[in-house]
Structures are given as structure tokens and as C-alpha cells.
XYZ file of C-alpha atoms in Angstrom:
755
model
C 26.169 15.026 41.734
C 29.709 13.995 42.485
C 30.811 14.808 45.995
C 32.084 18.369 46.314
C 35.164 18.395 48.483
C 35.503 21.009 51.179
C 39.034 21.864 50.131
C 39.300 24.786 47.720
C 42.293 23.051 46.136
C 40.007 20.393 44.693
C 38.040 22.902 42.606
C 39.226 23.306 39.016
C 40.756 26.803 38.777
C 39.125 29.103 36.249
C 42.300 29.993 34.400
C 43.284 26.347 33.888
C 39.860 24.868 33.210
C 39.789 23.313 29.744
C 43.155 24.911 28.946
C 43.513 22.752 25.868
C 40.213 23.867 24.394
C 39.752 27.596 24.946
C 36.911 27.728 22.497
C 34.639 30.773 22.554
C 32.182 30.942 25.464
C 33.507 28.000 27.470
C 33.461 30.026 30.698
C 37.186 29.592 31.350
C 37.881 33.351 31.355
C 35.858 36.539 31.545
C 36.296 37.208 27.817
C 34.771 33.814 26.950
C 32.004 33.880 29.566
C 29.168 31.498 28.744
C 25.428 32.234 28.911
C 24.821 29.413 31.404
C 26.373 26.395 33.084
C 24.034 24.312 30.940
C 25.456 25.817 27.735
C 28.985 24.918 28.810
C 27.947 21.355 29.569
C 26.222 21.001 26.197
C 29.207 22.284 24.251
C 31.845 20.660 26.450
C 30.345 17.416 27.807
C 33.431 16.553 29.853
C 33.281 19.759 31.908
C 33.847 19.179 35.599
C 32.263 20.746 38.672
C 33.955 24.060 39.415
C 34.129 27.776 38.810
C 33.093 29.342 35.514
C 32.491 32.793 34.114
C 28.883 33.453 33.055
C 27.345 36.393 31.218
C 23.842 37.208 29.999
C 22.727 40.549 28.500
C 20.921 41.306 31.762
C 24.116 40.850 33.795
C 26.050 43.613 31.950
C 29.432 42.240 33.103
C 30.696 38.649 33.489
C 30.766 37.057 36.936
C 32.157 33.867 38.458
C 29.749 31.137 39.581
C 30.015 27.559 40.788
C 28.606 25.071 38.293
C 27.536 21.525 39.145
C 28.290 19.680 35.933
C 27.418 16.214 37.274
C 23.956 15.926 38.801
C 21.125 14.970 36.472
C 23.068 15.885 33.351
C 24.809 18.897 34.916
C 24.473 22.554 34.084
C 23.330 23.755 37.518
C 24.441 27.138 38.893
C 24.796 27.570 42.667
C 22.978 30.653 43.963
C 23.135 30.112 47.734
C 24.381 27.834 50.491
C 24.542 27.646 54.271
C 23.308 25.827 57.331
C 21.545 27.865 60.033
C 20.876 31.587 60.088
C 19.400 32.161 56.624
C 17.932 35.676 56.449
C 15.922 35.144 53.229
C 16.478 38.773 52.271
C 15.652 39.855 48.740
C 19.015 41.648 48.506
C 20.911 38.476 49.345
C 23.029 37.548 52.316
C 26.685 37.453 53.284
C 29.587 37.517 50.834
C 28.140 36.725 47.412
C 31.577 35.887 46.012
C 32.019 33.185 48.632
C 29.030 31.281 47.225
C 31.208 30.258 44.287
C 34.539 30.141 46.105
C 33.280 28.141 49.103
C 30.381 26.011 47.826
C 30.505 23.442 50.645
C 32.330 22.364 53.781
C 32.179 23.703 57.325
C 33.601 27.028 56.108
C 30.406 27.406 54.074
C 28.036 26.920 57.027
C 27.485 30.673 57.421
C 24.738 31.328 54.840
C 25.622 33.306 51.737
C 23.569 33.947 48.612
C 23.822 35.994 45.469
C 21.169 38.697 45.352
C 17.707 38.145 43.929
C 18.573 40.628 41.175
C 21.626 38.545 40.244
C 19.448 35.447 39.973
C 17.079 37.454 37.772
C 20.033 38.405 35.579
C 21.071 34.757 35.270
C 17.520 34.050 34.075
C 17.777 37.045 31.704
C 14.169 38.072 32.276
C 12.661 34.608 31.916
C 10.122 33.498 34.504
C 11.443 30.936 36.956
C 7.953 29.476 37.186
C 8.276 28.269 33.596
C 11.650 26.601 34.183
C 11.328 22.878 33.665
C 13.842 22.040 36.371
C 12.484 24.230 39.168
C 14.638 25.212 42.132
C 16.980 22.465 43.236
C 17.562 21.951 46.962
C 20.537 19.769 47.954
C 20.630 19.084 51.709
C 22.910 17.121 53.991
C 21.189 13.955 55.176
C 23.493 13.119 58.095
C 25.588 14.987 60.619
C 28.871 14.070 58.894
C 27.857 15.460 55.521
C 28.532 12.184 53.720
C 24.936 11.599 52.655
C 22.745 14.040 50.740
C 19.111 14.556 49.748
C 17.903 15.990 46.448
C 14.663 17.979 46.251
C 12.999 20.132 43.593
C 10.483 22.901 44.201
C 8.386 24.241 41.330
C 7.097 27.777 41.736
C 3.532 28.429 40.670
C 3.394 31.977 39.353
C 6.716 33.702 40.001
C 7.660 36.008 37.170
C 10.625 37.174 39.206
C 12.927 35.379 41.584
C 12.978 36.351 45.235
C 14.776 34.979 48.272
C 11.823 35.954 50.454
C 10.884 32.331 51.015
C 9.706 32.808 54.598
C 6.794 34.844 53.246
C 5.501 31.775 51.403
C 6.017 31.894 47.631
C 3.316 29.658 46.097
C 4.355 26.277 44.672
C 2.787 23.710 42.375
C 4.795 20.548 43.100
C 7.615 19.312 45.283
C 9.922 16.388 44.510
C 11.963 14.484 47.096
C 14.140 11.883 45.423
C 11.794 9.961 43.132
C 8.598 11.107 44.821
C 6.720 14.051 43.345
C 3.632 15.493 44.991
C 1.351 18.398 44.199
C 1.511 20.888 47.075
C -0.215 23.999 45.683
C -1.037 26.607 44.828
C -2.961 26.775 48.069
C -5.909 28.968 48.911
C -4.460 29.605 52.359
C -1.210 31.464 52.695
C 2.014 29.621 53.746
C 0.759 26.027 53.643
C 2.314 24.187 50.711
C 4.538 27.150 49.851
C 8.243 27.886 50.168
C 7.506 28.549 53.832
C 6.434 24.994 54.560
C 6.390 21.864 52.374
C 5.373 18.595 54.097
C 5.068 15.216 52.434
C 5.730 13.425 55.733
C 6.935 14.355 59.222
C 10.627 13.787 58.647
C 12.972 13.982 55.675
C 10.323 15.061 53.166
C 9.753 18.408 54.839
C 11.223 21.811 53.977
C 10.417 24.512 56.505
C 12.001 27.959 56.166
C 10.051 29.675 58.935
C 11.449 30.569 62.333
C 11.179 27.979 65.083
C 11.792 28.766 68.745
C 13.791 25.567 69.145
C 16.282 26.892 66.574
C 17.050 29.940 68.729
C 15.263 32.014 66.065
C 17.598 30.841 63.305
C 16.135 29.933 59.939
C 17.129 27.461 57.284
C 15.783 24.590 55.207
C 14.598 22.573 58.196
C 13.577 18.935 58.148
C 10.512 17.690 60.008
C 10.282 16.649 63.654
C 11.572 13.132 62.966
C 15.005 14.363 61.861
C 17.369 15.260 64.692
C 20.557 17.319 64.720
C 23.587 18.050 66.850
C 24.636 21.247 68.613
C 28.074 21.211 67.023
C 29.780 23.855 64.912
C 30.875 21.057 62.549
C 27.594 19.158 62.291
C 25.917 19.175 58.881
C 22.592 18.729 60.716
C 22.333 21.431 63.349
C 20.048 21.713 66.358
C 20.224 23.985 69.354
C 20.615 20.911 71.589
C 22.083 17.491 70.875
C 19.329 15.310 69.484
C 17.085 18.319 68.875
C 14.232 17.899 66.377
C 13.563 19.748 63.132
C 17.268 19.679 62.255
C 18.653 22.461 60.080
C 20.832 20.871 57.379
C 23.636 22.414 55.393
C 21.860 23.284 52.138
C 22.807 24.287 48.616
C 20.327 25.999 46.270
C 20.709 25.674 42.477
C 18.836 26.715 39.365
C 19.430 25.550 35.782
C 18.738 28.210 33.120
C 18.920 26.407 29.778
C 20.432 29.140 27.630
C 22.738 28.274 24.753
C 25.163 30.481 22.842
C 22.510 31.357 20.275
C 19.625 31.942 22.704
C 20.810 35.281 24.074
C 21.563 38.262 21.900
C 23.933 41.092 22.752
C 23.543 44.381 20.934
C 26.510 45.225 18.717
C 28.143 48.456 19.859
C 28.486 51.150 17.193
C 32.015 52.380 16.498
C 31.168 55.733 18.076
C 30.508 53.924 21.358
C 27.726 54.080 23.936
C 26.278 56.995 25.895
C 26.720 57.424 29.628
C 24.346 55.537 31.930
C 23.375 57.281 35.148
C 21.495 55.453 37.874
C 17.873 56.454 38.243
C 17.308 58.839 41.174
C 15.794 56.076 43.276
C 15.486 56.713 47.019
C 17.935 55.060 49.357
C 16.676 52.460 51.814
C 18.291 54.332 54.698
C 16.612 57.458 56.024
C 18.779 60.522 56.491
C 19.452 61.271 60.119
C 17.507 64.207 61.472
C 18.115 66.789 64.184
C 14.794 68.586 63.804
C 11.326 67.091 63.767
C 7.902 67.330 65.358
C 6.476 65.703 68.430
C 3.683 65.296 70.988
C 0.497 64.072 69.386
C -2.200 66.733 69.683
C -5.817 66.372 68.633
C -8.430 69.079 68.160
C -10.979 69.455 70.950
C -13.452 67.397 68.927
C -11.322 65.153 66.763
C -13.325 63.454 63.985
C -10.500 60.955 63.629
C -9.828 59.677 67.181
C -7.988 56.613 65.882
C -5.527 58.668 63.824
C -2.321 58.756 65.848
C 0.056 60.002 63.174
C 2.031 63.154 63.836
C 2.400 64.129 60.161
C -0.366 64.014 57.535
C 0.776 66.645 55.026
C 3.985 67.568 53.156
C 4.630 70.139 50.406
C 7.679 72.021 49.152
C 7.635 75.687 48.192
C 10.972 77.214 47.256
C 13.662 75.665 49.406
C 11.286 74.869 52.248
C 9.376 71.707 53.089
C 6.156 72.418 54.947
C 4.930 69.795 57.406
C 1.378 69.586 58.703
C -0.436 67.211 61.005
C -1.475 66.598 64.599
C 1.687 67.634 66.408
C 1.972 70.147 69.217
C 5.573 71.243 68.848
C 8.838 71.285 66.948
C 11.774 69.461 68.552
C 15.555 69.381 68.235
C 16.515 65.884 69.260
C 20.121 66.198 70.410
C 19.741 69.471 72.351
C 16.218 68.695 73.599
C 15.105 72.110 72.331
C 11.324 72.390 72.131
C 9.261 75.079 70.419
C 5.493 75.240 70.738
C 4.479 75.357 67.061
C 1.404 73.147 66.572
C -0.219 71.826 63.414
C 2.058 73.442 60.780
C 5.821 74.036 60.601
C 8.553 74.593 57.997
C 11.969 72.970 57.493
C 14.863 73.672 55.143
C 14.796 71.101 52.327
C 18.563 70.582 52.212
C 19.538 70.741 55.891
C 16.291 69.775 57.603
C 16.687 72.730 59.972
C 13.500 74.242 61.368
C 12.563 77.616 59.822
C 12.012 79.714 62.956
C 10.424 82.647 61.147
C 7.437 80.690 59.815
C 4.959 80.784 62.717
C 1.323 80.728 61.565
C -1.350 80.146 64.190
C -4.009 77.474 63.627
C -6.603 75.903 65.917
C -6.830 72.481 64.292
C -4.969 69.749 62.441
C -3.579 70.054 58.917
C -4.448 67.150 56.616
C -3.118 68.343 53.263
C -0.761 70.940 51.796
C -0.498 72.039 48.166
C 2.124 74.257 46.529
C 0.168 76.612 44.272
C 1.504 77.799 40.898
C 1.911 81.353 42.204
C 4.425 80.223 44.834
C 2.005 80.232 47.767
C 0.932 77.424 50.112
C -2.616 76.070 50.240
C -3.518 74.576 53.619
C -6.420 72.148 54.152
C -7.550 70.493 57.346
C -9.490 70.481 60.562
C -9.255 74.129 61.635
C -11.663 77.058 61.856
C -9.156 79.803 61.108
C -5.531 80.668 60.387
C -4.038 83.615 62.298
C -7.567 84.518 63.385
C -8.433 85.631 59.861
C -12.103 85.304 58.871
C -13.276 82.898 56.183
C -10.293 80.569 56.514
C -11.982 77.506 57.972
C -10.812 74.209 56.515
C -9.072 75.704 53.481
C -6.885 78.787 52.969
C -3.907 80.122 51.049
C -0.963 81.539 52.976
C 2.358 83.205 52.268
C 5.162 80.591 52.638
C 7.595 83.171 54.013
C 5.520 85.052 56.565
C 2.694 82.599 57.201
C 0.163 85.372 56.601
C -3.160 84.591 54.940
C -3.289 85.684 51.293
C -6.053 88.221 50.960
C -8.407 87.928 47.999
C -8.308 84.121 48.007
C -11.313 82.595 49.737
C -12.703 79.058 49.767
C -13.801 78.402 53.329
C -15.213 74.968 54.098
C -18.257 75.223 56.310
C -21.131 73.216 57.759
C -19.530 69.890 58.625
C -21.041 66.895 56.924
C -21.013 64.781 60.064
C -20.977 65.431 63.797
C -17.470 66.869 63.821
C -17.460 70.658 64.015
C -14.793 71.084 61.333
C -13.705 69.691 57.982
C -12.495 66.109 58.163
C -9.362 64.691 56.530
C -9.475 67.266 53.770
C -7.591 66.271 50.629
C -6.683 68.696 47.863
C -4.920 68.392 44.520
C -4.365 70.670 41.543
C -5.784 69.786 38.129
C -5.602 72.373 35.370
C -6.904 75.697 36.689
C -8.736 74.034 39.545
C -7.985 72.919 43.074
C -9.980 69.745 43.766
C -11.054 69.281 47.378
C -12.731 66.456 49.238
C -13.600 65.828 52.878
C -16.277 66.065 55.542
C -17.928 69.361 54.627
C -21.221 70.470 53.084
C -20.388 73.908 51.746
C -17.590 75.857 50.076
C -17.939 79.587 50.711
C -16.178 81.796 48.156
C -16.013 85.570 48.014
C -19.126 85.889 45.856
C -20.902 82.531 45.993
C -21.423 79.468 48.168
C -21.611 75.918 46.854
C -23.635 73.253 48.604
C -21.815 69.985 48.092
C -21.542 66.388 49.233
C -17.909 66.733 50.264
C -16.454 66.838 46.732
C -15.794 70.204 45.063
C -13.366 72.260 43.059
C -12.354 75.883 43.415
C -10.487 78.255 41.110
C -6.758 78.393 41.742
C -6.829 82.114 41.017
C -9.223 83.250 43.770
C -10.764 80.176 45.426
C -14.186 80.667 43.860
C -16.135 77.378 43.836
C -17.322 75.947 40.535
C -21.100 76.057 40.939
C -21.663 73.834 37.899
C -19.557 70.938 39.219
C -21.121 69.319 42.274
C -20.661 65.535 42.635
C -22.320 63.743 45.523
C -21.343 60.651 47.493
C -23.438 59.075 50.250
C -20.583 58.789 52.737
C -17.206 60.256 53.537
C -14.866 61.044 50.593
C -11.227 60.869 51.713
C -8.914 61.300 48.709
C -9.215 62.861 45.254
C -7.041 62.975 42.142
C -7.702 64.517 38.713
C -6.388 62.583 35.723
C -3.380 63.938 33.845
C -5.417 64.342 30.648
C -8.022 66.445 32.447
C -10.966 64.248 31.467
C -11.942 62.765 34.814
C -11.550 62.931 38.575
C -11.161 59.925 40.871
C -12.541 59.955 44.404
C -12.211 57.313 47.118
C -13.573 57.023 50.628
C -16.275 55.344 52.677
C -19.349 55.416 50.451
C -21.477 53.057 48.382
C -23.053 55.368 45.769
C -22.051 58.453 43.806
C -23.886 60.871 41.525
C -24.662 64.556 41.100
C -27.571 64.392 43.561
C -28.586 61.994 46.344
C -31.360 60.653 44.113
C -29.297 59.715 41.054
C -26.451 57.871 42.740
C -25.042 54.667 41.266
C -23.016 51.921 42.927
C -19.483 53.105 43.631
C -18.191 50.795 46.400
C -15.719 53.286 47.819
C -14.291 54.387 44.444
C -15.962 56.789 42.006
C -14.738 57.988 38.617
C -16.257 61.389 37.818
C -16.494 63.344 34.588
C -14.257 66.423 34.862
C -16.810 68.560 33.019
C -20.116 67.515 34.556
C -19.183 65.743 37.778
C -21.356 62.792 36.791
C -20.175 59.235 37.320
C -18.404 57.967 34.199
C -17.775 54.457 35.469
C -18.651 52.357 38.494
C -15.676 50.497 39.878
C -16.657 47.106 41.254
C -13.477 45.453 42.580
C -13.005 41.759 41.858
C -12.113 40.919 45.426
C -13.847 37.604 45.986
C -16.951 39.167 47.477
C -15.155 41.506 49.869
C -16.474 45.061 49.957
C -13.839 47.768 49.531
C -15.671 50.499 51.448
C -13.238 52.694 53.333
C -10.630 53.397 50.661
C -7.987 55.919 51.671
C -5.840 56.702 48.626
C -6.131 56.841 44.841
C -3.746 57.637 41.994
C -3.655 57.231 38.218
C -0.637 55.953 36.299
C -0.248 55.859 32.524
C -2.260 52.650 32.280
C -3.874 52.004 35.657
C -6.213 53.434 38.218
C -4.827 52.344 41.593
C -6.454 52.609 44.993
C -5.811 51.288 48.472
C -7.296 51.340 51.932
C -9.395 49.191 54.231
C -9.434 45.412 53.788
C -5.642 45.690 53.575
C -5.260 45.860 49.830
C -3.855 47.756 46.897
C -5.643 47.241 43.584
C -5.062 48.273 39.988
C -7.585 48.568 37.131
C -7.248 49.441 33.455
C -7.812 53.151 33.020
C -9.736 52.511 29.827
C -12.406 50.059 30.965
C -11.826 49.709 34.735
C -11.224 45.968 34.361
C -9.272 44.514 37.268
C -5.571 43.905 36.525
C -3.651 43.066 39.686
C -3.854 43.399 43.449
C -1.790 43.130 46.591
C -3.132 42.260 50.014
C -1.173 43.199 53.109
C -0.588 40.161 55.272
C -1.369 39.797 58.053
C -2.774 43.325 58.296
C -2.436 46.989 57.421
C -4.059 49.528 55.104
C -2.527 51.534 52.275
C -2.944 55.156 53.406
C -1.189 57.234 50.731
C -0.174 56.743 47.081
C 2.072 58.904 44.919
C 3.694 58.751 41.485
C 7.278 60.033 41.331
C 9.925 59.575 38.618
C 7.889 56.830 36.987
C 7.530 54.829 40.205
C 4.410 54.261 42.305
C 5.119 54.749 46.007
C 2.734 53.810 48.798
C 2.643 54.261 52.559
C 0.761 52.086 55.013
C 0.616 50.666 58.520
C 1.545 47.261 57.199
C 4.234 44.660 56.786
C 4.446 41.807 54.277
C 2.138 41.469 51.301
C 0.755 38.859 48.909
C -0.096 39.644 45.285
C -2.951 38.222 43.221
C -4.405 38.506 39.739
C -8.008 37.409 40.232
C -8.834 37.108 43.942
C -6.976 37.208 47.272
C -7.538 33.469 47.733
C -5.296 32.669 44.763
C -2.181 34.635 45.516
C 0.716 34.780 43.068
C 3.630 35.902 45.202
C 4.705 37.408 48.499
C 6.877 40.433 49.358
C 8.216 41.976 52.508
C 7.053 45.523 53.149
C 7.615 47.729 56.156
C 5.388 50.818 56.180
C 6.622 52.055 52.792
C 6.921 50.389 49.367
C 7.379 50.919 45.638
C 5.474 49.353 42.741
C 5.734 49.219 38.963
C 2.999 51.667 37.862
C 2.056 49.594 34.807
C 2.031 46.071 36.255
C 1.567 46.806 39.972
C 4.432 44.449 40.789
C 6.350 45.312 43.937
C 9.865 46.659 43.540
C 11.609 44.706 46.310
C 14.797 46.772 45.930
C 13.037 49.541 47.869
C 12.965 48.218 51.418
C 13.371 51.240 53.724
C 15.061 50.744 57.045
C 13.046 52.766 59.498
C 10.479 52.255 62.193
C 6.942 53.481 62.447
C 4.450 52.976 65.225
C 0.881 51.721 64.857
C -0.330 54.501 62.523
C 2.453 54.064 59.939
C 2.956 56.374 56.944
C 0.248 58.881 55.976
C 1.915 61.231 53.490
C 4.614 61.250 50.793
C 6.362 64.014 48.872
C 9.321 64.247 46.492
C 11.547 67.294 46.994
C 13.714 69.153 44.502
C 16.728 66.997 45.434
C 14.737 63.869 44.444
C 14.501 62.867 48.116
C 11.350 61.014 49.125
C 9.801 62.427 52.315
C 7.492 60.162 54.308
C 5.361 61.506 57.138
C 3.218 59.821 59.738
C 3.710 58.008 62.996
C 7.452 57.627 62.382
C 9.830 56.926 65.236
C 13.393 56.220 64.133
C 15.610 54.993 61.301
C 17.649 51.827 60.842
C 18.590 51.861 64.544
C 16.887 53.277 67.609
C 19.619 55.928 67.713
C 18.388 57.368 64.421
C 15.608 59.644 65.663
C 13.313 60.943 62.905
C 10.617 62.992 64.599
C 7.490 62.264 62.603
C 8.952 62.307 59.097
C 11.791 60.650 57.203
C 13.840 61.602 54.152
C 15.061 58.925 51.733
C 17.515 60.484 49.297
C 19.046 58.936 46.177
C 22.707 58.045 46.117
C 25.249 59.232 43.592
C 23.651 59.583 40.145
C 26.535 61.339 38.348
C 28.558 59.196 35.918
C 32.353 59.422 35.823
C 33.995 61.348 33.026
C 34.670 59.462 29.794
C 38.107 57.815 29.612
C 40.557 59.287 27.115
C 41.059 57.863 23.634
C 42.285 54.280 23.441
C 45.826 53.534 22.355
C 47.405 50.196 21.523
C 51.130 49.709 21.998
C 53.569 47.197 23.407
C 50.879 44.552 23.322
C 48.681 46.551 25.706
C 45.533 48.635 25.378
C 45.659 51.788 27.501
C 43.731 55.031 28.045
C 43.881 58.267 30.089
C 42.003 57.818 33.372
C 38.511 59.033 34.212
C 37.499 61.178 37.164
C 34.537 60.730 39.498
C 33.043 62.614 42.422
C 33.119 59.474 44.564
C 36.756 58.451 44.132
C 38.712 56.531 41.538
C 36.400 54.529 39.252
C 37.072 51.111 37.796
C 36.885 50.314 34.085
C 34.821 47.936 31.990
C 36.553 46.758 28.841
C 34.118 45.847 26.054
C 34.839 43.894 22.892
C 32.419 43.943 19.949
C 29.162 43.543 21.883
C 29.907 42.729 25.524
C 32.050 43.379 28.576
C 35.057 41.061 28.594
C 37.091 42.416 31.517
C 36.930 44.736 34.524
C 40.045 46.435 35.853
C 41.151 49.154 38.239
C 44.139 49.885 35.997
C 44.077 52.047 32.888
C 45.782 49.408 30.772
C 45.140 45.800 29.893
C 46.437 43.085 27.614
C 43.526 42.700 25.170
C 42.148 39.142 25.272
C 41.747 38.429 21.562
C 40.904 40.406 18.459
C 37.932 42.679 17.953
C 36.691 46.245 18.334
C 37.435 47.460 21.863
C 35.765 50.125 23.981
C 36.336 51.237 27.573
C 34.010 52.955 30.031
C 34.382 53.959 33.658
C 32.032 52.763 36.395
C 31.828 54.210 39.898
C 30.947 52.539 43.193
C 27.286 53.558 42.828
C 26.949 51.865 39.425
C 26.983 54.961 37.204
C 28.730 54.326 33.885
C 30.492 56.873 31.736
C 30.145 57.033 27.978
C 32.474 54.595 26.263
C 35.493 55.577 24.274
C 35.324 55.372 20.529
C 35.966 51.855 19.306
C 39.421 50.762 18.224
C 40.305 47.590 16.351
C 42.838 45.339 18.066
């Protein structure tokens, strides 16, 4: 690559680049944005290093990037640069626009990257692991920045790009100059990955992990034999002069090889396009709270002495969110108001204010809450009675306004299965006309009959009567239960090794049993393909359209085909932490845990395929079980993490457990957090287009978040973005205009007009 000067004046300006040959898709302007730097170089071989407009169908609108048109045939796009202080965040770092505008020089030492999603858009859905050129690393080789090193890293399995290199994305080979060496994929995490590549002890090392000697600053460090200087202008930085493991100024490139005919934009019909609202996806920042719960309280004989979470149950009825768990009181953080209301409390869904009139009395913890179809609240847990009413041990229905027990509904859980005197970790979920219940109990006592059971049962939603013909058995503790959406089967997980209808006919279940919804018999034995590890002690289970997913002990989340229970994909929490709750909401799989960081695999944990950051709460694609790294909540939990999830009527995701505070220590949460979606309302459609005086103009749109900007489309793609409601049309074609707000919601387009 030709030397890139630090002066911005040396970069070829976009508007003047190739002024004599403004052929279509040369990248000189937004209306002729090219699909890749490589495509420009192929069509215009004399293109110089500089700024160019690029556009793929996945990008939606054209953007400016820096293209290296010199090195190894050219066609490289710069996606990040900097010296020390790389954060390796999936969302990117610093001012993304400065990556193109300041590609090198001391002014570029502060790291900046485009987001991982932008890199994905540049790749237009293609896997980076299949890219012939890999990821190109260009690093300063001396303190003056006059000598440079070229390296290439080839990812092993990555279907999606991520900046989370410190977690150790698996590699196949690494190239330094003319030397190529196989470095992975490894069977042990981090070694020979993006975290640490070592072909020697000096220049042929790339280490992105934190080192104490760097004052906890990260970068693309050399090995111990390469020394740096503690100077703000040194291209090789160290905390002290002559310090080892120097952090060099580094540029990161990729080279998507897309030509003009490789990517296809959909032609827009003359009538235009419909509005596009953002999906109601939860924000990463928890809403601040004034009210919450506090003071961990356990029953006199707690069957779960290790469970330190305050909140284990959440359910909305009407405009109220009910919160259950092991807390002793309700608290108002700012005023220090405390109300003794243990085990179960109610809060307004919209304001979060405590509902002072809901004051039921319980003598034990609440482990699950279910909103019943008749508008009542079903309470399950480790209690012997509610309000002193008889026959309400472990399971009862109450009025959500008064807290009174609903008479005529009876399904008391009696005779504990183990040494604990009450029902353990009861889980309940509605399926059809039944309420499915699982936990540490041996009997369900209805108004007219009692069912002896192995901790798995179902009762009628209408009156609580147990189904005497449905009595599965497991030889341990069942913890979670979920009926399938089609009503054909029921999934149970927990700490057990066999399941059947009686102790004598049990078959191997290994912590997960799939039961027939009619007979209760085992319909399939799930034997996880986890490299010999036993999955006993599973804590959560859920079914998606195509997968059965469970998680729990051994720190994993695993997905199997619903049809044949064949293993599809797994994630192991690294270095520790169990999945404790799973929930489907708005087509997304959410999970809570006491974990951070995770590695994914497709056949066994030893052969991992990627790594993601996770902090107590995550989101996954329900069909592929791939992590959605865009959901990275900013909140803190203590050792017990997240134990319950619920989606309210405002599309806010509530997470309960051992939760302390939000993005900062000042953001008190009090046992549960609310993650609400941002603006999901598109602007109004701009008025009809008019052409006159050489300009295209339109009546402005309106938006609830302020004045929107406008995307101008021609034929099949966006060619310009403007804050004005008029523009000189760049060339002939059918034009459309739509408004876009700050949240990314797009209005419907205008009807097309020929210009």
C-alpha cells in the first residue's frame, strides 16, 4: 500500500475524484455509490487511495468509506483504526465517520471503528469466514510510523462479523508478511484465536487481550520482544519508555469482492414503498426506578439455600405487574420509604409505582406467577397458605385487585417430594385448558380428587381440578415445564435421569423429557451431544417454531430440532454461569443467567464456532440459536443473576432476579429491571413530489421525535439523504422520497415521479 499521509489535504476529495469519468457506480458521489472498493478498482484501475461512496442492498443508504486502492491489487475498505484503548465492542467505537476522514496520523490514534452491523452490511450477508482475503491488519512497525507490517487473519467459522475479538473468535490461519501458519481452530478457548496469535515472541504476535503493563488499555499488541515509547506521538506505544508488548497504531481492512452485477436491488413500484417501523426491540438501558423490592428473605426451611435472587416471578394482569420472590419488603429508593410486604407485591406497569392496596399475606417464597384467562392471578411457590385460607399451599388463584383468594378454585400442592416442608421452585404455564405445574411435590389436592404425582401435573384452568389420567414421573426434581404451541407435547427439565408414567417404566431423559400431552408418556429421549458431559440440572426450557431449547447447569444453552430432537447448535457460557430462564417474545428468544461471555458450537463445546459478550441477559435467533449481539443490556446483577423474564403490554422486557443497578451505580433498580423499546412510530409520508426550477421538492413530514430527514430514492436505491425538503436531482430516473427519524423508522415513500 502506498503511504497514507496524515494530512487530510492529501486525500482525494469525493466530489472531485475521477471528475472526468463520472461513470455509473464509480463511488464519486452518493448517487453513483459502488458495491465495494474492489468493484471500483476493477472498473477504474487507476483509482487512488481515498474516500468513496459505497452501497449494498443491506446498507439501505450510501455511506462514505476509505478505500486502499494500492495494496495487493487494491479494493480494501477500512473498517477501524487506532493505537491504544480499543474497546472491541460489537456496536463499534468512537466516531465512525472519522474512520474514513482520518484514516491515519496521530489524530487517528484514538481508536474508532464502524459498527459490526455496518461491516455486515458491507458484506451483504456473506460469511466473512469464506472471504478469500481474510481480515487485513496493517500495523506500524516503528515508533515514527515510517515502517509498516502486513498481516492477514482468516476466521474459521464466523457467519457474522463481530468486533468482540478479546473473546477469542476462532481462526484457521495467520499470515505475517510472506509467512503463513495454521493457528486453529483450537480445542481450547483463546489460544490461536483473535485474542492471541503467536508465531514468535516479537513481531509475529497479535494480542488483543488486556495487559497490566498497558494500564488496562487494549490494542493489537506485539510480543514481548517489541518495545514502545510512552509518547502521545509514538506509533508504538507503551506505558513506559522501552516497555514491552508495544501497542502499534493499527488499521483493519476487509475486501468484499462484489461487482456491479453481483448485488441486486429491488426495483421500486411506481406506487412506492410502505412504511418501515423498527421492531419493538428492548433498549439496552434499563429504565430508572423509584420503587423496587429489597432484603433477601428465605422461608424457615428454604429448599434452595443457594438461591439469593430477590425476584423469581413476574406476570402482568391489567395495568399491573406482579412481582414475586424472596424479598421481605417494598422500597422507595430516593425517599428511603420501606413497606413490609414480603414475597408478593404489585407495581403499575407504566409508572413503576408500588400499588399500595394489593397486600396479600403469604408465609413463603413465590416462584412463579401466571395471568389466567379470567383476569385473575395464579400464584405458585414455597408457601403453605395465602391470607390464611385453607387448601392454598404451593398453588392458588387470587384476585389481582384485592389479593383475596378466589373461592372455588383449588389445586393445593401437598406432601413435599424431598425434605423441604413445602413445594420447591414451582413452575406453572398455561397450555390449552390446562395449567401445567412442576416442582418438589407429591400430590395435587383438588376440590373433589387428589392426584399422586412425581412432581409433574396439570390442573383445569376452570377450577384447579387435577387431571387424574395424566401423571408423568421423573426420578428427580423437575424445575421448569412448557407445553408446545400445537398442544401435542409437554417439555420438562430439571435434575433427573429417567422419565415415564411410573417409577418402573422410566427411560433415559438426562435432565430433559418430552412428554405426550395426551398420555404423559415419554415421546422422545433427549440425549445432548455435549462431548460426554451430562446435562443433569437443567433450569429452563422453551419451544420455538423449529427448536426445542433448554439451558441450565454445565453453563450451556442448547437447541434441538423439534421434529427429531437432533442437536442443532449450542452456546456455552465462559468462564461460568447457568441459563436460568428462557422466554419467547416478538419472535426473539430471550434468556437470563448468572453469566458473562459465551462461546457457540455446532457439535461439541471443544470445537467452538464463535464468541459473544453477555452480561446476565441475552437474545438469540429462535431458529438458528445465534446470539443477537445488538442486545447488550447495561445493568448490574449480583451473583444470582436473572431468574425471570416477562414482556408487558408496552413491549417492555422485565427482568427479575438478583439485580442491583443500571448502567451506573446511581441507577438503582431494586430487584427487577425494565428494558423498553425506543420510538417505533414512523414519520408521516412526505407530500407529493413536484419538479420545478431544476429542483425536486415536497411538503415536509412530521414526526413525534422532531424534524425527520429525507432519503431520496431513484429507480431502485437511495441516492441522497437531506434535511431539506428540496434537492437538485442527480440524473434521470423515477424518484421517490421518504422520511426517516432519529430512531430509524421510515415513512412510506411518495409516489414515483419521472425526472
